[in-house]
CSV table of C-alpha atoms in Angstrom, one decimal:
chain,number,residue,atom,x,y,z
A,1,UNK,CA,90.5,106.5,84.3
A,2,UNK,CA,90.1,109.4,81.5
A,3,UNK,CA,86.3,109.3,82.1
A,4,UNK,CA,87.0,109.7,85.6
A,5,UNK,CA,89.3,112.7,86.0
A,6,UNK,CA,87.0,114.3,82.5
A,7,UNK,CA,83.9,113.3,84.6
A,8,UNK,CA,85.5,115.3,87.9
A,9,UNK,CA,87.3,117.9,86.1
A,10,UNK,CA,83.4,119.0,84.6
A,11,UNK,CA,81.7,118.6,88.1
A,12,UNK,CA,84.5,120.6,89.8
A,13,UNK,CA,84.2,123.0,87.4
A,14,UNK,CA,80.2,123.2,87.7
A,15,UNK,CA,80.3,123.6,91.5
A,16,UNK,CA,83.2,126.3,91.5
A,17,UNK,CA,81.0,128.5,89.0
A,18,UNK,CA,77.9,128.1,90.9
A,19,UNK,CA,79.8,127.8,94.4
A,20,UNK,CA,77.3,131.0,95.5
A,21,UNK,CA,74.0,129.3,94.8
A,22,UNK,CA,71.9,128.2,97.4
A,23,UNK,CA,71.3,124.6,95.8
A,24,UNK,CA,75.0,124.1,95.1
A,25,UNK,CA,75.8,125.1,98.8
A,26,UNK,CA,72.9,122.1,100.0
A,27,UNK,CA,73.8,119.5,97.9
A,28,UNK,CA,77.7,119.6,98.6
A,29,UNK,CA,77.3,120.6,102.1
A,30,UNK,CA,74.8,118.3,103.9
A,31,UNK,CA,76.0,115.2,104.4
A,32,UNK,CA,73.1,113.3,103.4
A,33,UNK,CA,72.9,115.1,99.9
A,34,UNK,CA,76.4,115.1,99.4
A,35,UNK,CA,76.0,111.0,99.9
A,36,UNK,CA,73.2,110.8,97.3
A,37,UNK,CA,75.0,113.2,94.7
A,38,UNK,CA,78.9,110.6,95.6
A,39,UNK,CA,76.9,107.4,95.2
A,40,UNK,CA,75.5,108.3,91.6
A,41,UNK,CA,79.1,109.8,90.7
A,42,UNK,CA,80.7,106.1,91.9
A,43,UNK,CA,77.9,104.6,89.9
A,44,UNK,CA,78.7,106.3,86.2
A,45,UNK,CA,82.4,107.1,87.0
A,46,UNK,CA,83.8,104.7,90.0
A,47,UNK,CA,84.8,104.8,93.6
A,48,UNK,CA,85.7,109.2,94.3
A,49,UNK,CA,89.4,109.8,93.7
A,50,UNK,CA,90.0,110.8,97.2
A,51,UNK,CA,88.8,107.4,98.1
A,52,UNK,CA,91.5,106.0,96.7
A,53,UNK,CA,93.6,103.6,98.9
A,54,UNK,CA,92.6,106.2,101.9
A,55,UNK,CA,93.8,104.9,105.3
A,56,UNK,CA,92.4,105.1,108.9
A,57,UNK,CA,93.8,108.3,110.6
A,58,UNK,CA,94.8,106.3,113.8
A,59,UNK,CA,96.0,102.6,114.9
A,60,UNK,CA,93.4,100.5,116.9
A,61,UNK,CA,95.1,97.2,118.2
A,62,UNK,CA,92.6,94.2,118.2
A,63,UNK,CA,93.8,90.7,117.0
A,64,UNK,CA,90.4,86.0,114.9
A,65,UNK,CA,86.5,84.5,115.8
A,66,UNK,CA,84.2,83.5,113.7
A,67,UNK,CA,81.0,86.1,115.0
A,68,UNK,CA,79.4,88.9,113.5
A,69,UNK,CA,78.2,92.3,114.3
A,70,UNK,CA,75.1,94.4,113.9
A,71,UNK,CA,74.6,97.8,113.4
A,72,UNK,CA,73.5,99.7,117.0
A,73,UNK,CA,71.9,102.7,114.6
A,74,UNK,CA,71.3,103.6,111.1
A,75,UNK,CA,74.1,105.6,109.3
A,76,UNK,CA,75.6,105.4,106.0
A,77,UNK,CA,79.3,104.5,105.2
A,78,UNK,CA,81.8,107.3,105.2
A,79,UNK,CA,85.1,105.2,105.5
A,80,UNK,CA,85.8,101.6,104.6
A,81,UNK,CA,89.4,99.9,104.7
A,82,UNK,CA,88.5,96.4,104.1
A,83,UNK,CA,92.5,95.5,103.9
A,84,UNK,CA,92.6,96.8,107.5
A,85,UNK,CA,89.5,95.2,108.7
A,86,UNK,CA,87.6,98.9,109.2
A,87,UNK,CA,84.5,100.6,108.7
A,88,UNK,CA,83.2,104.1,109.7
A,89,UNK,CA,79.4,105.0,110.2
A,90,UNK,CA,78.1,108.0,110.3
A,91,UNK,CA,75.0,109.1,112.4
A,92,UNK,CA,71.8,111.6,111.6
A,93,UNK,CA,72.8,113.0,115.0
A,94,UNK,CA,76.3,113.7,113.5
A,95,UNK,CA,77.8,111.4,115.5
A,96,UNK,CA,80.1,108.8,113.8
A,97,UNK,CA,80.9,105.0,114.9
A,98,UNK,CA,84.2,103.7,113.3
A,99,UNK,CA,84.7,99.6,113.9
A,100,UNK,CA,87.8,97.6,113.5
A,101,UNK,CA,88.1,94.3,113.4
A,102,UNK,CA,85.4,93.0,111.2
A,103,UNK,CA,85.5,91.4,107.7
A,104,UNK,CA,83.2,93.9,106.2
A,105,UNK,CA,80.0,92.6,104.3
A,106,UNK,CA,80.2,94.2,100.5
A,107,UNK,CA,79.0,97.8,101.7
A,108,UNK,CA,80.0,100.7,99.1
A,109,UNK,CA,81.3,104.0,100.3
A,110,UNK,CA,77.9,106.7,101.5
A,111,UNK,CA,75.7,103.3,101.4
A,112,UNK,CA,73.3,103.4,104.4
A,113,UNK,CA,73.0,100.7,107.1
A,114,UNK,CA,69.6,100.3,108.4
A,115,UNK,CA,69.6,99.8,112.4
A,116,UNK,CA,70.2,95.9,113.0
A,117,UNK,CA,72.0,95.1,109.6
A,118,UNK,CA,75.0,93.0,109.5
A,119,UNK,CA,78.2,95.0,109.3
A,120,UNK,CA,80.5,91.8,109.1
A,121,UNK,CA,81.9,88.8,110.8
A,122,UNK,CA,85.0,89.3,113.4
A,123,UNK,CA,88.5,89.0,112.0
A,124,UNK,CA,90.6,89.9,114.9
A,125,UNK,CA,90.3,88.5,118.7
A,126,UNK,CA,88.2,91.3,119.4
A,127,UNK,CA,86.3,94.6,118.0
A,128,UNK,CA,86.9,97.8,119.0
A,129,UNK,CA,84.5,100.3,118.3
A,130,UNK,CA,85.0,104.2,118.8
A,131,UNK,CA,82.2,106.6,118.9
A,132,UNK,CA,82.6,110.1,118.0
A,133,UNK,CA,80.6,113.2,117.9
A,134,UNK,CA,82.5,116.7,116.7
A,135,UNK,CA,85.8,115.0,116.4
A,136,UNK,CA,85.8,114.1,120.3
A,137,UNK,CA,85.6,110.4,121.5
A,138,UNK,CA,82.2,109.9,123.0
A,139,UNK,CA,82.9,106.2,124.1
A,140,UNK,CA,85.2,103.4,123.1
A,141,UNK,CA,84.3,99.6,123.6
A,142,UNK,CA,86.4,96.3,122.9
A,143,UNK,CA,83.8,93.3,122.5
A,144,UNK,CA,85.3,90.0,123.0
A,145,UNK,CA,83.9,87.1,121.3
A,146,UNK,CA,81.2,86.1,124.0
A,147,UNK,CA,79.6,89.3,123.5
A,148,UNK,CA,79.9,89.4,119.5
A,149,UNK,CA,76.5,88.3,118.2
């Protein structure tokens, strides 16, 4: 744990002295840079403090089939609650797909999912899946276990 908060103490400290420059700006700001530069921080130093026993922001009711789900598009892993049965994908196209209801397969925090890849097996009676774009709900589906590959 020291190496940890030494290890984010020094890479606050770099970004907030070079907060003005243009690479600093790209790297922490696109999301797909920003993913590169938190999976080799979770490789030397662990899962990123904030990711600490972080919760879903909102209750999805679902209740236990044996079935599994692919991924409709490729995205990379912003969220994972694997105690509350939840993941959270998010899109090129900004958009964001959050499931619940899955045992999720061992995915790590900004890890991409290629288009077709096995997120996990069912764990409740159903999956909901929410799709987002901008923080508004695009479209919200419940898949029973007939239509649960």
């Amino acid at each position: 744990m020291k190496k940890k908060i030494v290890g984010s103490l020094l890479l606050f400290l770099f970004v907030y002295a070079n907060r003005d420059h243009a690479a600093v700006i790209w790297l922490f700001t696109d999301d797909f840079t920003f993913a590169r530069t938190a999976s080799m921080y979770e490789q030397h130093l662990g899962i990123l403090l904030p990711s600490l026993d972080k919760e879903t922001d909102r209750a999805i009711m679902a209740a236990n089939v044996s079935h599994g789900l692919k991924a409709d598009k490729e995205g990379m892993v912003v969220r994972i609650n694997r105690k509350d049965h939840l993941i959270v994908l998010q899109h090129k196209d900004d958009s964001e797909t959050e499931v619940n209801g899955l045992y999720v397969h061992d995915f790590r925090l900004f890890e991409k999912v290629n288009k077709g890849e096995w997120i996990g097996e069912a764990a409740m009676e159903s999956v909901h899946i929410i799709v987002r774009k901008n923080g508004q709900v695009i479209s919200e589906k419940v898949m029973e276990p007939a239509e649960i590959d």
